PDB file of C-alpha atoms and ligand atoms in Angstrom:
ATOM      1  CA  MET A 874      -5.617  60.302  -2.537  1.00  0.00           C
ATOM      2  CA  ALA A 875      -7.398  56.918  -2.258  1.00  0.00           C
ATOM      3  CA  SER A 876      -7.885  56.680  -6.055  1.00  0.00           C
ATOM      4  CA  ARG A 877      -4.154  57.442  -6.686  1.00  0.00           C
ATOM      5  CA  LYS A 878      -3.178  54.523  -4.438  1.00  0.00           C
ATOM      6  CA  LYS A 879      -5.528  52.231  -6.379  1.00  0.00           C
ATOM      7  CA  LYS A 880      -3.921  53.173  -9.729  1.00  0.00           C
ATOM      8  CA  LEU A 881      -0.438  52.210  -8.497  1.00  0.00           C
ATOM      9  CA  LYS A 882      -1.530  48.900  -7.003  1.00  0.00           C
ATOM     10  CA  PRO A 883      -0.976  46.415  -9.895  1.00  0.00           C
ATOM     11  CA  PHE A 884       2.524  47.759 -10.617  1.00  0.00           C
ATOM     12  CA  LYS A 885       3.420  47.691  -6.945  1.00  0.00           C
ATOM     13  CA  ARG A 886       2.225  44.091  -6.685  1.00  0.00           C
ATOM     14  CA  ILE A 887       4.445  42.975  -9.593  1.00  0.00           C
ATOM     15  CA  VAL A 888       7.459  44.686  -8.052  1.00  0.00           C
ATOM     16  CA  LYS A 889       6.687  43.075  -4.692  1.00  0.00           C
ATOM     17  CA  ILE A 890       6.347  39.596  -6.230  1.00  0.00           C
ATOM     18  CA  LYS A 891       9.654  39.991  -8.098  1.00  0.00           C
ATOM     19  CA  ALA A 892      11.424  41.202  -4.926  1.00  0.00           C
ATOM     20  CA  ARG A 893       9.991  38.279  -2.925  1.00  0.00           C
ATOM     21  CA  LYS A 894      11.122  35.790  -5.591  1.00  0.00           C
ATOM     22  CA  ARG A 895      14.604  37.297  -5.631  1.00  0.00           C
ATOM     23  CA  ALA A 896      14.785  37.106  -1.822  1.00  0.00           C
ATOM     24  CA  GLU A 897      13.584  33.473  -1.890  1.00  0.00           C
ATOM     25  CA  MET A 898      16.192  32.564  -4.489  1.00  0.00           C
ATOM     26  CA  ALA A 899      18.970  34.282  -2.485  1.00  0.00           C
ATOM     27  CA  GLU A 900      17.855  32.370   0.647  1.00  0.00           C
ATOM     28  CA  LYS A 901      17.896  29.046  -1.252  1.00  0.00           C
ATOM     29  CA  LYS A 902      21.390  29.833  -2.611  1.00  0.00           C
ATOM     30  CA  LYS A 903      22.648  30.589   0.902  1.00  0.00           C
ATOM     31  CA  GLU A 904      21.110  27.366   2.267  1.00  0.00           C
ATOM     32  CA  LYS A 905      22.850  25.386  -0.470  1.00  0.00           C
ATOM     33  CA  GLU A 906      26.157  27.027   0.425  1.00  0.00           C
ATOM     34  CA  ASN A 907      25.847  26.266   4.182  1.00  0.00           C
ATOM     35  CA  VAL A 908      25.336  29.918   5.063  1.00  0.00           C
ATOM     36  CA  THR A 909      24.193  29.645   8.677  1.00  0.00           C
ATOM     37  CA  PRO A 910      23.607  32.898  10.619  1.00  0.00           C
ATOM     38  CA  LEU A 911      27.098  32.481  12.112  1.00  0.00           C
ATOM     39  CA  VAL A 912      28.796  32.485   8.729  1.00  0.00           C
ATOM     40  CA  ARG A 913      26.646  35.123   6.983  1.00  0.00           C
ATOM     41  CA  LYS A 914      29.279  37.841   7.378  1.00  0.00           C
ATOM     42  CA  TYR A 915      31.977  35.586   5.926  1.00  0.00           C
ATOM     43  CA  TRP A 916      29.705  34.732   2.976  1.00  0.00           C
ATOM     44  CA  LEU A 917      29.473  38.452   2.254  1.00  0.00           C
ATOM     45  CA  GLN A 918      33.300  38.405   1.958  1.00  0.00           C
ATOM     46  CA  ARG A 919      33.277  35.275  -0.243  1.00  0.00           C
ATOM     47  CA  TYR A 920      35.176  36.767  -3.191  1.00  0.00           C
ATOM     48  CA  ASP A 921      37.962  37.915  -0.829  1.00  0.00           C
ATOM     49  CA  LEU A 922      38.195  34.345   0.455  1.00  0.00           C
ATOM     50  CA  PHE A 923      38.199  32.722  -2.993  1.00  0.00           C
ATOM     51  CA  SER A 924      38.234  34.948  -6.087  1.00  0.00           C
ATOM     52  CA  ARG A 925      36.860  31.961  -8.077  1.00  0.00           C
ATOM     53  CA  TYR A 926      34.077  31.371  -5.558  1.00  0.00           C
ATOM     54  CA  ASP A 927      31.358  31.337  -8.220  1.00  0.00           C
ATOM     55  CA  GLU A 928      33.025  28.466 -10.088  1.00  0.00           C
ATOM     56  CA  GLY A 929      31.857  26.014  -7.393  1.00  0.00           C
ATOM     57  CA  ILE A 930      33.903  26.567  -4.222  1.00  0.00           C
ATOM     58  CA  LYS A 931      32.473  24.554  -1.330  1.00  0.00           C
ATOM     59  CA  MET A 932      32.711  25.305   2.379  1.00  0.00           C
ATOM     60  CA  ASP A 933      31.451  24.065   5.718  1.00  0.00           C
ATOM     61  CA  GLU A 934      30.828  26.200   8.777  1.00  0.00           C
ATOM     62  CA  GLU A 935      34.333  25.995  10.251  1.00  0.00           C
ATOM     63  CA  GLY A 936      35.768  26.468   6.764  1.00  0.00           C
ATOM     64  CA  TRP A 937      33.880  29.752   6.374  1.00  0.00           C
ATOM     65  CA  PHE A 938      35.286  31.372   9.474  1.00  0.00           C
ATOM     66  CA  SER A 939      38.782  29.857   9.282  1.00  0.00           C
ATOM     67  CA  VAL A 940      39.867  30.032   5.658  1.00  0.00           C
ATOM     68  CA  THR A 941      42.765  32.387   4.928  1.00  0.00           C
ATOM     69  CA  PRO A 942      41.627  35.128   2.500  1.00  0.00           C
ATOM     70  CA  GLU A 943      43.157  34.507  -0.931  1.00  0.00           C
ATOM     71  CA  GLU A 944      45.250  37.696  -1.031  1.00  0.00           C
ATOM     72  CA  ILE A 945      46.877  36.789   2.317  1.00  0.00           C
ATOM     73  CA  ALA A 946      47.407  33.143   1.354  1.00  0.00           C
ATOM     74  CA  ALA A 947      49.067  34.257  -1.912  1.00  0.00           C
ATOM     75  CA  ARG A 948      51.426  36.540   0.031  1.00  0.00           C
ATOM     76  CA  GLN A 949      52.341  33.761   2.471  1.00  0.00           C
ATOM     77  CA  ALA A 950      53.060  31.469  -0.491  1.00  0.00           C
ATOM     78  CA  ARG A 951      55.372  34.047  -2.098  1.00  0.00           C
ATOM     79  CA  TRP A 952      57.684  33.810   0.932  1.00  0.00           C
ATOM     80  CA  CYS A 953      58.531  30.227  -0.009  1.00  0.00           C
ATOM     81  CA  ALA A 954      58.028  30.311  -3.788  1.00  0.00           C
ATOM     82  CA  GLY A 955      60.005  27.542  -5.481  1.00  0.00           C
ATOM     83  CA  ALA A 956      60.099  25.247  -2.431  1.00  0.00           C
ATOM     84  CA  ALA A 957      60.122  21.562  -3.280  1.00  0.00           C
ATOM     85  CA  VAL A 958      57.656  20.504  -0.556  1.00  0.00           C
ATOM     86  CA  VAL A 959      55.418  22.634   1.662  1.00  0.00           C
ATOM     87  CA  ILE A 960      53.465  20.957   4.460  1.00  0.00           C
ATOM     88  CA  ASP A 961      50.143  22.644   5.248  1.00  0.00           C
ATOM     89  CA  ALA A 962      49.560  21.044   8.653  1.00  0.00           C
ATOM     90  CA  PHE A 963      45.964  22.300   9.147  1.00  0.00           C
ATOM     91  CA  ALA A 964      44.726  22.572   5.582  1.00  0.00           C
ATOM     92  CA  GLY A 965      40.996  23.203   6.151  1.00  0.00           C
ATOM     93  CA  VAL A 966      39.081  23.851   2.929  1.00  0.00           C
ATOM     94  CA  GLY A 967      42.324  24.551   1.074  1.00  0.00           C
ATOM     95  CA  GLY A 968      42.715  28.347   1.088  1.00  0.00           C
ATOM     96  CA  ASN A 969      46.459  28.129   1.733  1.00  0.00           C
ATOM     97  CA  ALA A 970      47.221  24.789   0.083  1.00  0.00           C
ATOM     98  CA  ILE A 971      45.852  26.098  -3.234  1.00  0.00           C
ATOM     99  CA  GLN A 972      48.110  29.162  -3.152  1.00  0.00           C
ATOM    100  CA  PHE A 973      51.201  27.147  -2.128  1.00  0.00           C
ATOM    101  CA  ALA A 974      50.465  24.751  -4.990  1.00  0.00           C
ATOM    102  CA  GLN A 975      50.571  27.638  -7.464  1.00  0.00           C
ATOM    103  CA  LEU A 976      54.111  28.683  -6.445  1.00  0.00           C
ATOM    104  CA  CYS A 977      55.783  25.579  -5.012  1.00  0.00           C
ATOM    105  CA  HIS A 978      56.448  22.150  -6.491  1.00  0.00           C
ATOM    106  CA  ARG A 979      54.442  19.969  -4.070  1.00  0.00           C
ATOM    107  CA  VAL A 980      52.126  20.498  -1.163  1.00  0.00           C
ATOM    108  CA  ILE A 981      51.247  17.997   1.541  1.00  0.00           C
ATOM    109  CA  ALA A 982      47.864  19.097   2.890  1.00  0.00           C
ATOM    110  CA  VAL A 983      46.892  17.518   6.208  1.00  0.00           C
ATOM    111  CA  ASP A 984      43.580  17.861   8.033  1.00  0.00           C
ATOM    112  CA  ILE A 985      42.074  15.725  10.753  1.00  0.00           C
ATOM    113  CA  ASP A 986      38.550  16.178   9.354  1.00  0.00           C
ATOM    114  CA  PRO A 987      37.836  13.985   6.297  1.00  0.00           C
ATOM    115  CA  LYS A 988      35.074  16.371   5.197  1.00  0.00           C
ATOM    116  CA  LYS A 989      37.551  19.265   5.052  1.00  0.00           C
ATOM    117  CA  VAL A 990      39.954  17.205   2.971  1.00  0.00           C
ATOM    118  CA  ALA A 991      37.162  16.370   0.503  1.00  0.00           C
ATOM    119  CA  LEU A 992      36.203  20.053   0.255  1.00  0.00           C
ATOM    120  CA  ALA A 993      39.839  21.137  -0.140  1.00  0.00           C
ATOM    121  CA  SER A 994      40.385  18.587  -2.883  1.00  0.00           C
ATOM    122  CA  ASP A 995      37.303  19.793  -4.805  1.00  0.00           C
ATOM    123  CA  ASN A 996      38.356  23.419  -4.342  1.00  0.00           C
ATOM    124  CA  ALA A 997      41.879  22.654  -5.590  1.00  0.00           C
ATOM    125  CA  LYS A 998      40.348  21.270  -8.814  1.00  0.00           C
ATOM    126  CA  ILE A 999      38.669  24.629  -9.437  1.00  0.00           C
ATOM    127  CA  TYR A1000      42.100  26.288  -9.330  1.00  0.00           C
ATOM    128  CA  GLY A1001      43.623  23.485 -11.448  1.00  0.00           C
ATOM    129  CA  VAL A1002      46.252  22.572  -8.822  1.00  0.00           C
ATOM    130  CA  GLU A1003      44.910  19.254  -7.484  1.00  0.00           C
ATOM    131  CA  ASP A1004      47.789  17.300  -9.071  1.00  0.00           C
ATOM    132  CA  ASN A1005      50.354  19.298  -7.042  1.00  0.00           C
ATOM    133  CA  ILE A1006      48.766  18.464  -3.696  1.00  0.00           C
ATOM    134  CA  ASP A1007      48.861  15.249  -1.661  1.00  0.00           C
ATOM    135  CA  PHE A1008      45.878  15.270   0.667  1.00  0.00           C
ATOM    136  CA  ILE A1009      46.132  13.355   3.919  1.00  0.00           C
ATOM    137  CA  VAL A1010      43.376  12.824   6.479  1.00  0.00           C
ATOM    138  CA  GLY A1011      45.084  12.651   9.854  1.00  0.00           C
ATOM    139  CA  ASP A1012      46.341  14.284  13.027  1.00  0.00           C
ATOM    140  CA  PHE A1013      49.368  16.465  12.244  1.00  0.00           C
ATOM    141  CA  PHE A1014      50.942  15.649  15.630  1.00  0.00           C
ATOM    142  CA  GLN A1015      50.853  11.934  14.885  1.00  0.00           C
ATOM    143  CA  LEU A1016      51.900  12.290  11.258  1.00  0.00           C
ATOM    144  CA  ALA A1017      54.784  14.735  11.834  1.00  0.00           C
ATOM    145  CA  PRO A1018      57.499  12.091  12.487  1.00  0.00           C
ATOM    146  CA  PHE A1019      56.783  10.637   9.034  1.00  0.00           C
ATOM    147  CA  LEU A1020      56.667  13.917   7.071  1.00  0.00           C
ATOM    148  CA  LYS A1021      59.520  15.556   5.167  1.00  0.00           C
ATOM    149  CA  GLY A1022      59.295  19.072   3.788  1.00  0.00           C
ATOM    150  CA  ASP A1023      61.133  22.380   3.271  1.00  0.00           C
ATOM    151  CA  VAL A1024      58.470  24.558   4.854  1.00  0.00           C
ATOM    152  CA  VAL A1025      55.752  23.865   7.430  1.00  0.00           C
ATOM    153  CA  PHE A1026      52.718  26.155   7.425  1.00  0.00           C
ATOM    154  CA  LEU A1027      50.735  26.329  10.673  1.00  0.00           C
ATOM    155  CA  ALA A1028      47.220  27.837  10.716  1.00  0.00           C
ATOM    156  CA  PRO A1029      45.650  25.879  13.564  1.00  0.00           C
ATOM    157  CA  PRO A1030      42.183  26.471  15.079  1.00  0.00           C
ATOM    158  CA  TRP A1031      42.034  29.636  17.186  1.00  0.00           C
ATOM    159  CA  GLY A1032      39.001  28.494  19.178  1.00  0.00           C
ATOM    160  CA  GLY A1033      36.317  29.866  16.822  1.00  0.00           C
ATOM    161  CA  PRO A1034      35.273  33.445  15.978  1.00  0.00           C
ATOM    162  CA  SER A1035      35.096  34.363  19.703  1.00  0.00           C
ATOM    163  CA  TYR A1036      38.923  34.533  19.744  1.00  0.00           C
ATOM    164  CA  LYS A1037      38.652  38.290  19.254  1.00  0.00           C
ATOM    165  CA  ALA A1038      37.033  38.825  22.666  1.00  0.00           C
ATOM    166  CA  ILE A1039      40.438  38.072  24.232  1.00  0.00           C
ATOM    167  CA  GLU A1040      42.653  41.102  24.773  1.00  0.00           C
ATOM    168  CA  ASN A1041      46.028  39.383  24.552  1.00  0.00           C
ATOM    169  CA  PHE A1042      45.792  36.048  22.721  1.00  0.00           C
ATOM    170  CA  THR A1043      48.524  33.857  24.185  1.00  0.00           C
ATOM    171  CA  LEU A1044      49.896  30.732  22.516  1.00  0.00           C
ATOM    172  CA  ASP A1045      48.316  28.354  25.051  1.00  0.00           C
ATOM    173  CA  LEU A1046      44.900  29.260  23.546  1.00  0.00           C
ATOM    174  CA  LEU A1047      45.650  27.648  20.182  1.00  0.00           C
ATOM    175  CA  LYS A1048      43.961  24.290  19.507  1.00  0.00           C
ATOM    176  CA  PRO A1049      44.299  21.349  19.695  1.00  0.00           C
ATOM    177  CA  LYS A1050      47.663  21.974  21.422  1.00  0.00           C
ATOM    178  CA  ASP A1051      49.452  25.101  22.581  1.00  0.00           C
ATOM    179  CA  GLY A1052      51.609  27.036  20.117  1.00  0.00           C
ATOM    180  CA  HIS A1053      54.856  26.153  21.879  1.00  0.00           C
ATOM    181  CA  SER A1054      54.305  22.383  21.488  1.00  0.00           C
ATOM    182  CA  LEU A1055      53.077  22.916  17.931  1.00  0.00           C
ATOM    183  CA  PHE A1056      56.190  24.874  16.983  1.00  0.00           C
ATOM    184  CA  GLN A1057      58.471  22.261  18.519  1.00  0.00           C
ATOM    185  CA  VAL A1058      56.826  19.510  16.470  1.00  0.00           C
ATOM    186  CA  ALA A1059      57.127  21.578  13.263  1.00  0.00           C
ATOM    187  CA  GLN A1060      60.812  22.214  14.038  1.00  0.00           C
ATOM    188  CA  THR A1061      61.545  18.512  13.896  1.00  0.00           C
ATOM    189  CA  ILE A1062      60.696  18.754  10.171  1.00  0.00           C
ATOM    190  CA  THR A1063      62.310  22.064   9.121  1.00  0.00           C
ATOM    191  CA  PRO A1064      63.424  25.438  10.521  1.00  0.00           C
ATOM    192  CA  ASN A1065      61.308  27.197   7.862  1.00  0.00           C
ATOM    193  CA  ILE A1066      57.977  27.652   9.609  1.00  0.00           C
ATOM    194  CA  ILE A1067      55.117  30.027   8.872  1.00  0.00           C
ATOM    195  CA  MET A1068      52.474  30.665  11.540  1.00  0.00           C
ATOM    196  CA  TYR A1069      49.162  32.405  10.791  1.00  0.00           C
ATOM    197  CA  LEU A1070      47.873  33.764  14.088  1.00  0.00           C
ATOM    198  CA  PRO A1071      45.065  35.983  15.398  1.00  0.00           C
ATOM    199  CA  ARG A1072      45.518  39.749  15.098  1.00  0.00           C
ATOM    200  CA  ASN A1073      45.319  40.019  18.912  1.00  0.00           C
ATOM    201  CA  VAL A1074      48.117  37.466  19.421  1.00  0.00           C
ATOM    202  CA  ASP A1075      50.881  38.219  21.915  1.00  0.00           C
ATOM    203  CA  VAL A1076      53.442  39.028  19.208  1.00  0.00           C
ATOM    204  CA  LEU A1077      56.404  39.077  21.584  1.00  0.00           C
ATOM    205  CA  GLN A1078      55.549  35.642  22.925  1.00  0.00           C
ATOM    206  CA  ALA A1079      55.021  34.240  19.425  1.00  0.00           C
ATOM    207  CA  SER A1080      58.214  35.683  17.935  1.00  0.00           C
ATOM    208  CA  ALA A1081      60.210  34.379  20.922  1.00  0.00           C
ATOM    209  CA  LEU A1082      59.605  30.885  19.521  1.00  0.00           C
ATOM    210  CA  SER A1083      62.634  31.604  17.334  1.00  0.00           C
ATOM    211  CA  TRP A1084      64.798  31.141  20.482  1.00  0.00           C
ATOM    212  CA  LEU A1085      63.869  27.463  20.572  1.00  0.00           C
ATOM    213  CA  SER A1086      66.569  27.086  17.923  1.00  0.00           C
ATOM    214  CA  CYS A1087      70.279  27.641  18.402  1.00  0.00           C
ATOM    215  CA  PRO A1088      71.289  30.017  16.872  1.00  0.00           C
ATOM    216  CA  PRO A1089      67.843  31.691  16.972  1.00  0.00           C
ATOM    217  CA  LEU A1090      65.866  31.616  13.728  1.00  0.00           C
ATOM    218  CA  ASP A1091      65.353  34.742  11.635  1.00  0.00           C
ATOM    219  CA  VAL A1092      61.889  36.170  12.265  1.00  0.00           C
ATOM    220  CA  GLU A1093      59.662  38.360  10.088  1.00  0.00           C
ATOM    221  CA  ILE A1094      56.338  39.582  11.402  1.00  0.00           C
ATOM    222  CA  GLU A1095      53.588  41.038   9.259  1.00  0.00           C
ATOM    223  CA  GLU A1096      50.043  42.140   9.902  1.00  0.00           C
ATOM    224  CA  ASN A1097      47.678  41.062   7.151  1.00  0.00           C
ATOM    225  CA  PHE A1098      44.910  43.325   5.885  1.00  0.00           C
ATOM    226  CA  VAL A1099      42.090  42.890   3.397  1.00  0.00           C
ATOM    227  CA  ARG A1100      40.388  46.088   2.197  1.00  0.00           C
ATOM    228  CA  GLY A1101      42.047  47.964   5.043  1.00  0.00           C
ATOM    229  CA  ASN A1102      40.730  45.573   7.728  1.00  0.00           C
ATOM    230  CA  SER A1103      43.192  43.629   9.843  1.00  0.00           C
ATOM    231  CA  LYS A1104      42.641  39.867   9.504  1.00  0.00           C
ATOM    232  CA  GLY A1105      45.623  38.202  11.163  1.00  0.00           C
ATOM    233  CA  ILE A1106      49.347  38.161  11.863  1.00  0.00           C
ATOM    234  CA  THR A1107      51.827  36.041   9.948  1.00  0.00           C
ATOM    235  CA  ILE A1108      55.179  35.148  11.468  1.00  0.00           C
ATOM    236  CA  TYR A1109      57.843  33.736   9.182  1.00  0.00           C
ATOM    237  CA  PHE A1110      60.636  31.794  10.899  1.00  0.00           C
ATOM    238  CA  GLY A1111      63.844  30.761   9.110  1.00  0.00           C
ATOM    239  CA  ASP A1112      65.368  32.085   5.939  1.00  0.00           C
ATOM    240  CA  ALA A1113      63.548  30.189   3.209  1.00  0.00           C
ATOM    241  CA  LEU A1114      64.908  31.206  -0.188  1.00  0.00           C
ATOM    242  CA  PHE A1115      64.175  28.655  -2.858  1.00  0.00           C
ATOM    243  CA  THR A1116      63.975  30.456  -6.195  1.00  0.00           C
TER     244      THR A1116
HETATM  245  P1  LIG B2638      37.301  37.097  11.916  1.00  0.00           P
HETATM  246  O1  LIG B2638      37.959  38.052  12.845  1.00  0.00           O
HETATM  247  O2  LIG B2638      36.402  36.075  12.513  1.00  0.00           O
HETATM  248  O3  LIG B2638      36.545  37.816  10.723  1.00  0.00           O
HETATM  249  O4  LIG B2638      38.416  36.312  11.111  1.00  0.00           O
HETATM  250  P2  LIG B2638      36.453  39.361  10.350  1.00  0.00           P
HETATM  251  O5  LIG B2638      35.583  39.454   9.167  1.00  0.00           O
HETATM  252  O6  LIG B2638      37.811  39.955  10.222  1.00  0.00           O
HETATM  253  O7  LIG B2638      35.712  39.843  11.655  1.00  0.00           O
HETATM  254  P3  LIG B2638      35.361  41.236  12.281  1.00  0.00           P
HETATM  255  O8  LIG B2638      34.473  40.816  13.421  1.00  0.00           O
HETATM  256  O9  LIG B2638      36.613  41.858  12.757  1.00  0.00           O
HETATM  257  O10 LIG B2638      34.653  42.025  11.230  1.00  0.00           O
HETATM  258  C1  LIG B2638      39.421  36.989  10.362  1.00  0.00           C
HETATM  259  C2  LIG B2638      40.276  35.980   9.669  1.00  0.00           C
HETATM  260  O11 LIG B2638      40.934  35.209  10.665  1.00  0.00           O
HETATM  261  C3  LIG B2638      39.522  34.942   8.852  1.00  0.00           C
HETATM  262  O12 LIG B2638      39.301  35.403   7.541  1.00  0.00           O
HETATM  263  C4  LIG B2638      40.468  33.761   8.871  1.00  0.00           C
HETATM  264  O13 LIG B2638      41.465  33.927   7.886  1.00  0.00           O
HETATM  265  C5  LIG B2638      41.129  33.886  10.212  1.00  0.00           C
HETATM  266  N1  LIG B2638      40.585  32.973  11.216  1.00  0.00           N
HETATM  267  C6  LIG B2638      39.543  33.180  12.019  1.00  0.00           C
HETATM  268  N2  LIG B2638      39.386  32.115  12.841  1.00  0.00           N
HETATM  269  C7  LIG B2638      38.369  31.959  13.862  1.00  0.00           C
HETATM  270  C8  LIG B2638      40.389  31.216  12.544  1.00  0.00           C
HETATM  271  C9  LIG B2638      40.777  29.949  13.089  1.00  0.00           C
HETATM  272  O14 LIG B2638      40.187  29.390  14.019  1.00  0.00           O
HETATM  273  N3  LIG B2638      41.864  29.375  12.531  1.00  0.00           N
HETATM  274  C10 LIG B2638      42.546  29.952  11.510  1.00  0.00           C
HETATM  275  N4  LIG B2638      43.603  29.333  11.012  1.00  0.00           N
HETATM  276  N5  LIG B2638      42.202  31.140  10.985  1.00  0.00           N
HETATM  277  C11 LIG B2638      41.131  31.773  11.508  1.00  0.00           C
HETATM  278  N1  LIG B2639      44.320  27.527   6.446  1.00  0.00           N
HETATM  279  C1  LIG B2639      43.082  26.809   6.249  1.00  0.00           C
HETATM  280  C2  LIG B2639      42.177  26.883   7.448  1.00  0.00           C
HETATM  281  C3  LIG B2639      42.656  26.102   8.645  1.00  0.00           C
HETATM  282  S1  LIG B2639      41.462  25.987   9.925  1.00  0.00           S
HETATM  283  C4  LIG B2639      42.383  27.370   4.989  1.00  0.00           C
HETATM  284  O1  LIG B2639      42.825  28.396   4.443  1.00  0.00           O
HETATM  285  O2  LIG B2639      41.407  26.765   4.557  1.00  0.00           O
HETATM  286  C5  LIG B2639      42.160  24.794  10.960  1.00  0.00           C
HETATM  287  C6  LIG B2639      41.943  23.351  10.531  1.00  0.00           C
HETATM  288  O3  LIG B2639      42.692  22.505  11.424  1.00  0.00           O
HETATM  289  C7  LIG B2639      40.511  22.820  10.601  1.00  0.00           C
HETATM  290  O4  LIG B2639      40.098  22.467   9.310  1.00  0.00           O
HETATM  291  C8  LIG B2639      40.588  21.564  11.493  1.00  0.00           C
HETATM  292  O5  LIG B2639      39.823  20.466  11.027  1.00  0.00           O
HETATM  293  C9  LIG B2639      42.072  21.236  11.425  1.00  0.00           C
HETATM  294  N2  LIG B2639      42.636  20.474  12.554  1.00  0.00           N
HETATM  295  C10 LIG B2639      42.315  20.536  13.874  1.00  0.00           C
HETATM  296  N3  LIG B2639      43.100  19.704  14.592  1.00  0.00           N
HETATM  297  C11 LIG B2639      43.956  19.103  13.714  1.00  0.00           C
HETATM  298  C12 LIG B2639      45.020  18.166  13.845  1.00  0.00           C
HETATM  299  N4  LIG B2639      45.364  17.663  15.039  1.00  0.00           N
HETATM  300  N5  LIG B2639      45.705  17.785  12.742  1.00  0.00           N
HETATM  301  C13 LIG B2639      45.366  18.290  11.519  1.00  0.00           C
HETATM  302  N6  LIG B2639      44.346  19.163  11.329  1.00  0.00           N
HETATM  303  C14 LIG B2639      43.660  19.578  12.415  1.00  0.00           C
END
């Protein structure tokens, strides 16, 4: 038995060295891509987030857990295909802005974090849509009075990945301001508003935002899935039809 083990040793060692090298290389790749333990599970879903991920998509930690998966962002963009100007009020690393830019004429992408805007701009180049997007670093609430657009898209922070521990996610939990105030600000720009909200959101409360308008806005609610897993809820307000 002992002699059999000895015979296999050199081969085993080569296999072990190769496996260790592969593991080291994978670790280095993850480090380069800001894959902290918190974002590891999102990194595993990277091609659902950006199908062109391997062409040089860049993310930061918040970007990893907040970006709208590409298939969902594309669906949200189809609702307002042909619009002249879409305002992405919380643009992050560009998941939504890139998809709007593929189907609409212009996108105004706002984010308060200059690092996000730089990442979104680089990511838009990978999809070849950077010329259709105006990037603005700023606070949407302060910029809103100066913005004009046909559609406002709202995917604000939900308070981090721990949002899902809440049973009934009410609009006051959205950041940096509650959903009611956010919707009212968006309404000063256009009645065509899309909100991307947590899957545990209080849907009745969120859809009742339509009553802030007189007559009430049309409302469409959809649950968004990727590979059969629920990711979020999109509520479309207004009757955007541009094509
Ligand atoms: P998740 O629930 O954290 O991930 O986010 P997952 O893989 O569905 O988790 P699991 O624990 O159920 O396996 C799901 C999706 O919600 C993400 O892909 C983002 O699109 C979106 N999302 C998550 N967060 C924390 C935010 C956020 O703060 N803001 C916005 N706009 N979207 C978010
Ligand atoms: N839909 C985006 C993700 C949005 S995450 C995507 O697909 O990539 C929410 C973003 O809101 C974060 O990037 C955060 O920096 C930004 N944000 C937070 N407060 C803001 C404010 N007051 N004005 C504009 N952006 C803000």
